[in-house]
mmCIF file of C-alpha atoms and ligand atoms in Angstrom:
data_model
loop_
_atom_site.group_PDB
_atom_site.id
_atom_site.type_symbol
_atom_site.label_atom_id
_atom_site.label_comp_id
_atom_site.label_asym_id
_atom_site.label_seq_id
_atom_site.Cartn_x
_atom_site.Cartn_y
_atom_site.Cartn_z
ATOM 1 C CA MET A 4 23.213 -7.762 -12.838
ATOM 2 C CA HIS A 5 26.094 -9.572 -11.312
ATOM 3 C CA ASP A 6 25.128 -10.663 -7.604
ATOM 4 C CA ASP A 7 28.416 -9.331 -6.423
ATOM 5 C CA THR A 8 27.598 -5.916 -7.080
ATOM 6 C CA GLN A 9 24.150 -6.432 -5.862
ATOM 7 C CA ALA A 10 25.631 -7.775 -2.435
ATOM 8 C CA ALA A 11 28.039 -4.698 -2.290
ATOM 9 C CA ARG A 12 24.997 -2.557 -2.670
ATOM 10 C CA ILE A 13 23.154 -4.349 0.218
ATOM 11 C CA GLN A 14 26.113 -3.878 2.277
ATOM 12 C CA GLN A 15 26.157 -0.160 1.315
ATOM 13 C CA ALA A 16 22.274 0.098 2.016
ATOM 14 C CA ALA A 17 22.870 -1.636 5.392
ATOM 15 C CA GLU A 18 25.637 0.717 6.221
ATOM 16 C CA ARG A 19 23.528 3.675 5.697
ATOM 17 C CA LEU A 20 20.994 2.347 7.738
ATOM 18 C CA ARG A 21 22.967 1.425 10.485
ATOM 19 C CA ASN A 22 23.947 5.157 11.005
ATOM 20 C CA SER A 23 20.325 6.205 10.562
ATOM 21 C CA HIS A 24 18.525 8.117 13.215
ATOM 22 C CA LYS A 25 15.319 8.520 11.573
ATOM 23 C CA PRO A 26 14.357 6.128 8.804
ATOM 24 C CA VAL A 27 11.166 5.809 6.964
ATOM 25 C CA VAL A 28 9.501 3.277 4.708
ATOM 26 C CA LEU A 29 7.108 3.563 1.872
ATOM 27 C CA THR A 30 5.687 0.581 0.509
ATOM 28 C CA GLY A 31 3.532 -0.245 -2.483
ATOM 29 C CA ALA A 32 1.663 -3.307 -4.045
ATOM 30 C CA GLY A 33 4.850 -5.140 -4.973
ATOM 31 C CA VAL A 34 5.597 -6.017 -1.146
ATOM 32 C CA SER A 35 2.172 -7.979 -1.002
ATOM 33 C CA LYS A 36 2.655 -9.941 -4.150
ATOM 34 C CA GLU A 37 4.853 -12.513 -2.929
ATOM 35 C CA SER A 38 1.659 -13.142 -0.429
ATOM 36 C CA GLY A 39 -0.372 -13.748 -3.341
ATOM 37 C CA VAL A 40 -2.223 -10.566 -3.366
ATOM 38 C CA PRO A 41 -1.923 -9.159 -7.203
ATOM 39 C CA THR A 42 -0.737 -5.648 -7.779
ATOM 40 C CA PHE A 43 -3.629 -3.486 -8.502
ATOM 41 C CA ARG A 44 -2.887 -3.858 -12.144
ATOM 42 C CA ASP A 45 -2.320 -7.581 -11.813
ATOM 43 C CA ALA A 46 -5.739 -8.087 -10.127
ATOM 44 C CA VAL A 47 -7.741 -8.691 -13.328
ATOM 45 C CA ASP A 48 -8.151 -12.254 -14.326
ATOM 46 C CA GLY A 49 -10.843 -14.510 -15.127
ATOM 47 C CA LEU A 50 -14.535 -12.731 -15.182
ATOM 48 C CA TRP A 51 -12.647 -9.222 -14.330
ATOM 49 C CA ALA A 52 -10.152 -9.579 -17.308
ATOM 50 C CA GLN A 53 -12.542 -7.228 -19.384
ATOM 51 C CA TYR A 54 -12.382 -4.301 -17.079
ATOM 52 C CA ASP A 55 -9.895 -1.719 -16.370
ATOM 53 C CA PRO A 56 -9.168 -1.241 -12.919
ATOM 54 C CA SER A 57 -8.557 2.353 -13.193
ATOM 55 C CA GLN A 58 -12.183 2.367 -14.368
ATOM 56 C CA LEU A 59 -13.408 0.704 -11.563
ATOM 57 C CA ALA A 60 -11.814 2.325 -8.697
ATOM 58 C CA THR A 61 -13.699 5.556 -9.141
ATOM 59 C CA PRO A 62 -16.586 7.382 -7.427
ATOM 60 C CA THR A 63 -18.116 7.769 -10.970
ATOM 61 C CA ALA A 64 -17.906 3.967 -11.750
ATOM 62 C CA PHE A 65 -19.560 3.183 -8.464
ATOM 63 C CA MET A 66 -22.408 5.596 -8.835
ATOM 64 C CA ASN A 67 -22.777 4.342 -12.427
ATOM 65 C CA ASN A 68 -22.871 0.735 -11.428
ATOM 66 C CA PRO A 69 -22.776 0.128 -7.827
ATOM 67 C CA LYS A 70 -23.076 -3.766 -7.990
ATOM 68 C CA LEU A 71 -20.182 -4.099 -10.450
ATOM 69 C CA VAL A 72 -17.763 -2.063 -8.336
ATOM 70 C CA TRP A 73 -19.097 -3.691 -5.129
ATOM 71 C CA ASP A 74 -18.455 -7.130 -6.677
ATOM 72 C CA TRP A 75 -15.067 -6.282 -7.726
ATOM 73 C CA TYR A 76 -14.227 -5.327 -4.315
ATOM 74 C CA GLU A 77 -15.741 -8.509 -3.078
ATOM 75 C CA TYR A 78 -13.237 -10.386 -5.462
ATOM 76 C CA ARG A 79 -10.474 -8.226 -4.425
ATOM 77 C CA ARG A 80 -11.145 -8.986 -0.752
ATOM 78 C CA SER A 81 -11.265 -12.543 -1.416
ATOM 79 C CA LEU A 82 -7.816 -12.497 -2.407
ATOM 80 C CA THR A 83 -6.571 -10.254 0.488
ATOM 81 C CA SER A 84 -8.477 -11.953 3.392
ATOM 82 C CA THR A 85 -6.768 -15.268 2.942
ATOM 83 C CA ALA A 86 -3.223 -13.783 2.231
ATOM 84 C CA SER A 87 -0.384 -13.871 4.934
ATOM 85 C CA PRO A 88 2.745 -11.642 5.630
ATOM 86 C CA ASN A 89 5.770 -12.780 3.416
ATOM 87 C CA LEU A 90 9.194 -12.407 4.161
ATOM 88 C CA GLY A 91 9.326 -8.850 3.043
ATOM 89 C CA HIS A 92 6.737 -7.665 5.455
ATOM 90 C CA ARG A 93 8.248 -9.632 8.305
ATOM 91 C CA ALA A 94 11.580 -8.044 7.732
ATOM 92 C CA LEU A 95 9.989 -4.662 7.673
ATOM 93 C CA ALA A 96 8.363 -5.404 11.122
ATOM 94 C CA ASP A 97 11.979 -6.654 12.282
ATOM 95 C CA LEU A 98 13.469 -3.226 11.258
ATOM 96 C CA GLU A 99 11.128 -1.674 13.661
ATOM 97 C CA ARG A 100 12.859 -3.360 16.616
ATOM 98 C CA ARG A 101 15.869 -1.767 15.835
ATOM 99 C CA PHE A 102 14.219 1.573 15.051
ATOM 100 C CA PRO A 103 11.169 1.769 17.683
ATOM 101 C CA HIS A 104 7.973 3.417 16.147
ATOM 102 C CA LEU A 105 9.584 3.279 12.414
ATOM 103 C CA PRO A 106 6.903 5.068 10.411
ATOM 104 C CA LEU A 107 5.651 2.597 7.535
ATOM 105 C CA ILE A 108 3.825 4.637 4.998
ATOM 106 C CA THR A 109 1.761 1.895 2.513
ATOM 107 C CA GLN A 110 -0.475 2.485 -0.262
ATOM 108 C CA ASN A 111 -1.807 -1.039 0.421
ATOM 109 C CA VAL A 112 -5.242 -1.460 1.474
ATOM 110 C CA ASP A 113 -4.437 -4.857 2.965
ATOM 111 C CA ASP A 114 -3.055 -4.978 6.701
ATOM 112 C CA LEU A 115 0.006 -7.688 5.809
ATOM 113 C CA HIS A 116 2.082 -5.221 7.605
ATOM 114 C CA GLU A 117 0.363 -5.004 10.802
ATOM 115 C CA GLN A 118 -0.061 -8.905 10.721
ATOM 116 C CA ALA A 119 3.623 -9.069 10.366
ATOM 117 C CA GLY A 120 4.430 -6.951 13.479
ATOM 118 C CA SER A 121 4.739 -3.412 12.266
ATOM 119 C CA THR A 122 2.916 -0.941 14.519
ATOM 120 C CA ASN A 123 3.281 2.509 13.000
ATOM 121 C CA VAL A 124 1.689 1.879 9.694
ATOM 122 C CA ILE A 125 0.149 4.984 8.128
ATOM 123 C CA HIS A 126 -2.295 3.789 5.478
ATOM 124 C CA LEU A 127 -2.633 6.501 2.637
ATOM 125 C CA HIS A 128 -5.317 4.393 0.500
ATOM 126 C CA GLY A 129 -7.786 3.053 3.076
ATOM 127 C CA ASN A 130 -8.642 -0.323 4.495
ATOM 128 C CA ILE A 131 -10.272 -2.947 2.225
ATOM 129 C CA ALA A 132 -11.621 -4.959 4.921
ATOM 130 C CA GLN A 133 -13.521 -1.901 6.037
ATOM 131 C CA ASN A 134 -16.767 -0.175 4.643
ATOM 132 C CA LYS A 135 -18.416 3.201 4.792
ATOM 133 C CA CYS A 136 -21.168 5.091 3.854
ATOM 134 C CA PHE A 137 -20.805 6.775 0.529
ATOM 135 C CA PHE A 138 -21.730 9.866 1.576
ATOM 136 C CA ASN A 139 -20.097 9.765 4.972
ATOM 137 C CA CYS A 140 -23.350 10.925 6.522
ATOM 138 C CA GLN A 141 -22.327 10.617 10.151
ATOM 139 C CA GLY A 142 -18.855 12.315 9.476
ATOM 140 C CA ASP A 143 -15.725 11.343 7.533
ATOM 141 C CA PRO A 144 -15.580 8.306 7.735
ATOM 142 C CA THR A 145 -18.801 6.961 8.449
ATOM 143 C CA LEU A 146 -17.619 3.041 9.015
ATOM 144 C CA ILE A 147 -20.194 0.614 8.579
ATOM 145 C CA ASP A 148 -19.859 -3.138 9.956
ATOM 146 C CA VAL A 149 -21.614 -4.758 7.051
ATOM 147 C CA SER A 150 -21.857 -8.104 8.957
ATOM 148 C CA THR A 151 -24.745 -6.364 11.002
ATOM 149 C CA VAL A 152 -26.717 -5.330 7.806
ATOM 150 C CA VAL A 153 -28.999 -7.625 5.770
ATOM 151 C CA TRP A 154 -29.259 -6.880 2.142
ATOM 152 C CA ASP A 155 -30.003 -8.940 -0.758
ATOM 153 C CA LYS A 156 -26.526 -9.745 -2.476
ATOM 154 C CA GLU A 157 -27.784 -10.004 -5.949
ATOM 155 C CA ASN A 158 -28.769 -6.342 -5.877
ATOM 156 C CA GLY A 159 -25.679 -4.377 -5.260
ATOM 157 C CA PRO A 160 -23.913 -3.192 -2.078
ATOM 158 C CA PRO A 161 -25.443 -2.817 1.326
ATOM 159 C CA THR A 162 -27.306 0.476 2.304
ATOM 160 C CA CYS A 163 -26.058 2.673 5.096
ATOM 161 C CA PRO A 164 -28.179 2.010 8.238
ATOM 162 C CA HIS A 165 -28.124 5.710 8.959
ATOM 163 C CA CYS A 166 -29.150 7.330 5.588
ATOM 164 C CA GLY A 167 -30.259 4.470 3.423
ATOM 165 C CA ARG A 168 -27.771 5.261 0.765
ATOM 166 C CA TRP A 169 -24.861 2.954 -0.678
ATOM 167 C CA VAL A 170 -22.191 1.390 1.528
ATOM 168 C CA ARG A 171 -18.648 1.464 -0.487
ATOM 169 C CA PRO A 172 -15.412 -0.139 0.667
ATOM 170 C CA ASN A 173 -13.177 2.340 2.528
ATOM 171 C CA VAL A 174 -10.464 2.877 0.140
ATOM 172 C CA VAL A 175 -9.154 5.536 -1.621
ATOM 173 C CA TRP A 176 -10.347 5.832 -5.239
ATOM 174 C CA PHE A 177 -8.751 7.708 -8.575
ATOM 175 C CA GLY A 178 -9.599 11.275 -8.119
ATOM 176 C CA GLU A 179 -10.537 11.231 -4.480
ATOM 177 C CA ILE A 180 -8.675 12.951 -1.659
ATOM 178 C CA LEU A 181 -6.553 10.764 0.697
ATOM 179 C CA PRO A 182 -7.245 10.986 4.374
ATOM 180 C CA ALA A 183 -5.980 14.086 5.725
ATOM 181 C CA ASP A 184 -4.477 12.992 9.057
ATOM 182 C CA GLN A 185 -2.570 10.006 7.072
ATOM 183 C CA LEU A 186 -1.197 12.200 4.408
ATOM 184 C CA GLN A 187 0.028 14.921 6.828
ATOM 185 C CA ALA A 188 1.662 11.971 8.804
ATOM 186 C CA ALA A 189 3.340 10.739 6.011
ATOM 187 C CA THR A 190 4.580 14.135 4.704
ATOM 188 C CA ILE A 191 5.858 14.943 8.126
ATOM 189 C CA ALA A 192 7.730 11.639 8.554
ATOM 190 C CA SER A 193 9.296 11.894 4.697
ATOM 191 C CA ARG A 194 10.523 15.541 5.643
ATOM 192 C CA GLN A 195 11.923 14.594 8.941
ATOM 193 C CA ALA A 196 13.607 11.041 7.482
ATOM 194 C CA ASP A 197 17.290 10.685 7.006
ATOM 195 C CA ILE A 198 16.701 7.464 4.717
ATOM 196 C CA MET A 199 13.748 6.396 2.897
ATOM 197 C CA LEU A 200 13.234 2.951 2.111
ATOM 198 C CA VAL A 201 11.059 2.801 -1.189
ATOM 199 C CA VAL A 202 9.769 -0.930 -1.729
ATOM 200 C CA GLY A 203 7.518 -2.394 -4.262
ATOM 201 C CA THR A 204 6.021 0.733 -5.574
ATOM 202 C CA SER A 205 5.746 1.975 -9.448
ATOM 203 C CA GLY A 206 5.861 5.454 -8.140
ATOM 204 C CA LEU A 207 3.278 6.565 -10.516
ATOM 205 C CA VAL A 208 0.115 7.565 -8.106
ATOM 206 C CA THR A 209 0.177 10.915 -6.575
ATOM 207 C CA PRO A 210 0.484 12.148 -3.779
ATOM 208 C CA ALA A 211 2.200 8.925 -2.440
ATOM 209 C CA ALA A 212 4.591 8.944 -5.352
ATOM 210 C CA SER A 213 5.806 12.275 -4.300
ATOM 211 C CA LEU A 214 6.921 11.355 -0.980
ATOM 212 C CA PRO A 215 10.488 10.153 -1.980
ATOM 213 C CA GLY A 216 11.048 13.452 -3.604
ATOM 214 C CA ILE A 217 9.878 15.350 -0.731
ATOM 215 C CA ALA A 218 12.298 13.108 1.457
ATOM 216 C CA ARG A 219 15.191 13.681 -0.638
ATOM 217 C CA SER A 220 14.784 17.408 -1.097
ATOM 218 C CA ALA A 221 14.797 17.609 2.566
ATOM 219 C CA GLY A 222 18.105 15.489 2.616
ATOM 220 C CA ALA A 223 17.211 12.078 2.857
ATOM 221 C CA PHE A 224 19.102 9.155 1.244
ATOM 222 C CA ILE A 225 16.645 7.116 -0.926
ATOM 223 C CA ILE A 226 17.081 2.991 -1.071
ATOM 224 C CA GLU A 227 14.779 1.447 -3.570
ATOM 225 C CA ILE A 228 13.904 -2.343 -3.553
ATOM 226 C CA ASN A 229 12.026 -3.361 -6.479
ATOM 227 C CA PRO A 230 12.690 -6.159 -9.249
ATOM 228 C CA ASP A 231 11.908 -3.344 -11.876
ATOM 229 C CA TYR A 232 12.731 -0.026 -13.036
ATOM 230 C CA SER A 233 10.009 2.520 -11.373
ATOM 231 C CA ALA A 234 9.318 6.258 -11.601
ATOM 232 C CA ILE A 235 11.255 6.537 -8.117
ATOM 233 C CA THR A 236 14.423 4.779 -9.518
ATOM 234 C CA ARG A 237 15.927 8.016 -11.017
ATOM 235 C CA ILE A 238 16.078 9.790 -7.770
ATOM 236 C CA ALA A 239 17.411 6.411 -5.852
ATOM 237 C CA ASP A 240 20.772 6.763 -4.326
ATOM 238 C CA ILE A 241 21.113 2.962 -3.956
ATOM 239 C CA LYS A 242 18.666 0.651 -6.091
ATOM 240 C CA LEU A 243 18.383 -3.041 -5.005
ATOM 241 C CA ASP A 244 16.892 -5.304 -7.550
ATOM 242 C CA GLY A 245 14.663 -8.196 -6.745
ATOM 243 C CA PRO A 246 11.626 -8.918 -4.857
ATOM 244 C CA SER A 247 11.139 -7.670 -1.190
ATOM 245 C CA GLY A 248 10.684 -11.259 0.162
ATOM 246 C CA GLU A 249 14.244 -11.722 -0.945
ATOM 247 C CA ILE A 250 15.956 -8.445 -0.621
ATOM 248 C CA MET A 251 14.508 -7.192 2.726
ATOM 249 C CA PRO A 252 15.691 -10.320 4.678
ATOM 250 C CA ARG A 253 19.167 -9.928 3.160
ATOM 251 C CA LEU A 254 19.255 -6.147 4.111
ATOM 252 C CA LEU A 255 18.490 -7.160 7.668
ATOM 253 C CA ALA A 256 20.892 -9.928 7.852
ATOM 254 C CA ALA A 257 23.480 -7.441 6.508
ATOM 255 C CA LEU A 258 22.460 -4.890 9.186
ATOM 256 C CA ASP A 259 23.284 -7.261 11.870
ATOM 257 C CA THR A 260 26.555 -8.178 10.518
HETATM 258 N N1 LIG B 310 8.854 -6.974 -4.579
HETATM 259 C C1 LIG B 310 9.116 -5.628 -4.679
HETATM 260 N N2 LIG B 310 8.389 -5.107 -5.480
HETATM 261 C C2 LIG B 310 7.801 -5.792 -6.624
HETATM 262 C C3 LIG B 310 7.665 -7.265 -6.570
HETATM 263 C C4 LIG B 310 8.136 -7.671 -5.356
HETATM 264 N N3 LIG B 310 7.989 -9.242 -5.163
HETATM 265 N N4 LIG B 310 6.905 -7.450 -7.513
HETATM 266 C C5 LIG B 310 6.526 -6.293 -8.041
HETATM 267 N N5 LIG B 310 7.099 -5.284 -7.686
HETATM 268 C C6 LIG B 310 6.925 -3.992 -8.262
HETATM 269 C C7 LIG B 310 6.734 -3.633 -9.705
HETATM 270 O O1 LIG B 310 7.861 -3.816 -10.384
HETATM 271 C C8 LIG B 310 6.000 -2.480 -9.281
HETATM 272 O O2 LIG B 310 7.003 -1.259 -9.537
HETATM 273 O O3 LIG B 310 5.936 -3.485 -7.388
HETATM 274 C C9 LIG B 310 5.598 -2.264 -7.803
HETATM 275 C C10 LIG B 310 3.846 -2.466 -8.028
HETATM 276 O O4 LIG B 310 3.277 -1.204 -8.663
HETATM 277 P P1 LIG B 310 2.024 -0.861 -8.672
HETATM 278 O O5 LIG B 310 0.942 -2.220 -8.877
HETATM 279 O O6 LIG B 310 1.771 0.246 -9.463
HETATM 280 O O7 LIG B 310 1.468 -0.446 -7.139
HETATM 281 P P2 LIG B 310 1.686 0.712 -6.346
HETATM 282 O O8 LIG B 310 2.722 1.560 -6.745
HETATM 283 O O9 LIG B 310 1.530 0.386 -4.804
HETATM 284 O O10 LIG B 310 0.479 1.525 -6.931
HETATM 285 C C11 LIG B 310 0.080 2.676 -6.459
HETATM 286 O O11 LIG B 310 -1.895 2.873 -7.320
HETATM 287 O O12 LIG B 310 -2.652 1.076 -8.282
HETATM 288 C C12 LIG B 310 -3.410 2.133 -7.492
HETATM 289 O O13 LIG B 310 -4.557 2.786 -5.666
HETATM 290 C C13 LIG B 310 -3.469 1.778 -6.185
HETATM 291 O O14 LIG B 310 -2.274 1.906 -4.131
HETATM 292 C C14 LIG B 310 -2.249 1.667 -5.478
HETATM 293 C C15 LIG B 310 -1.521 2.806 -6.044
#
């Protein structure tokens, strides 16, 4: 790709954004990659290489082997807890200064958007730093602060102080329903948007993957930022090729010129 062409597309995207009244952002794992958080499909190395994440991130996997799934999440937490926002997160937070209350819909379970300063983050897939009762015995979600629970780490996850059953990460697993309030907020924001920036997602996992289509059907202009081809690329009006930590700051700079 010749960079002049890319520069022209960045200008064009900036022009669209400048005239936007209601932009919305959708992000995926690619945005956190430059912070050292591997994408979901990358997050299997060393000890975990033998496991398929899609086989671990399910309620059935947890029921069959709670310790295995819990330990895998402890490993993933060790990767996210030390990460800091990168230039892509920061540029998206800067965009909110121009567009107050900018809805930022994310599939990421880290809190790097919030750490960068975004305030209106819609988390479709939960929060890896939190835990809840597997049965949500006190209501959905029944969050449990595991730092207050004593348990034998060699023998699996902690147990719920209310009902004595397993505690699990507060994330959405394959086959599970998304948090209704977050999904509703994301759908409304997508329908109302005049521009959707789609950053760092493969667009393979629904219902998040259907949001760009919803936005486009309602008239939004779709700008995609991704170094690779994705399932969103075919409906993108402008595709900016490259890592979000490089492209987002360039887009922000172009917005101010
Ligand atoms: N900048 C932007 N995009 C990037 C970068 C980067 N530096 N590096 C990789 N990407 C792109 C990849 O090309 C890919 O299209 O990020 C995307 C990551 O895709 P996935 O790993 O499938 O992540 P995501 O789309 O967020 O997955 C959705 O599926 O894995 C489950 O629940 C998990 O929330 C996740 C959901």
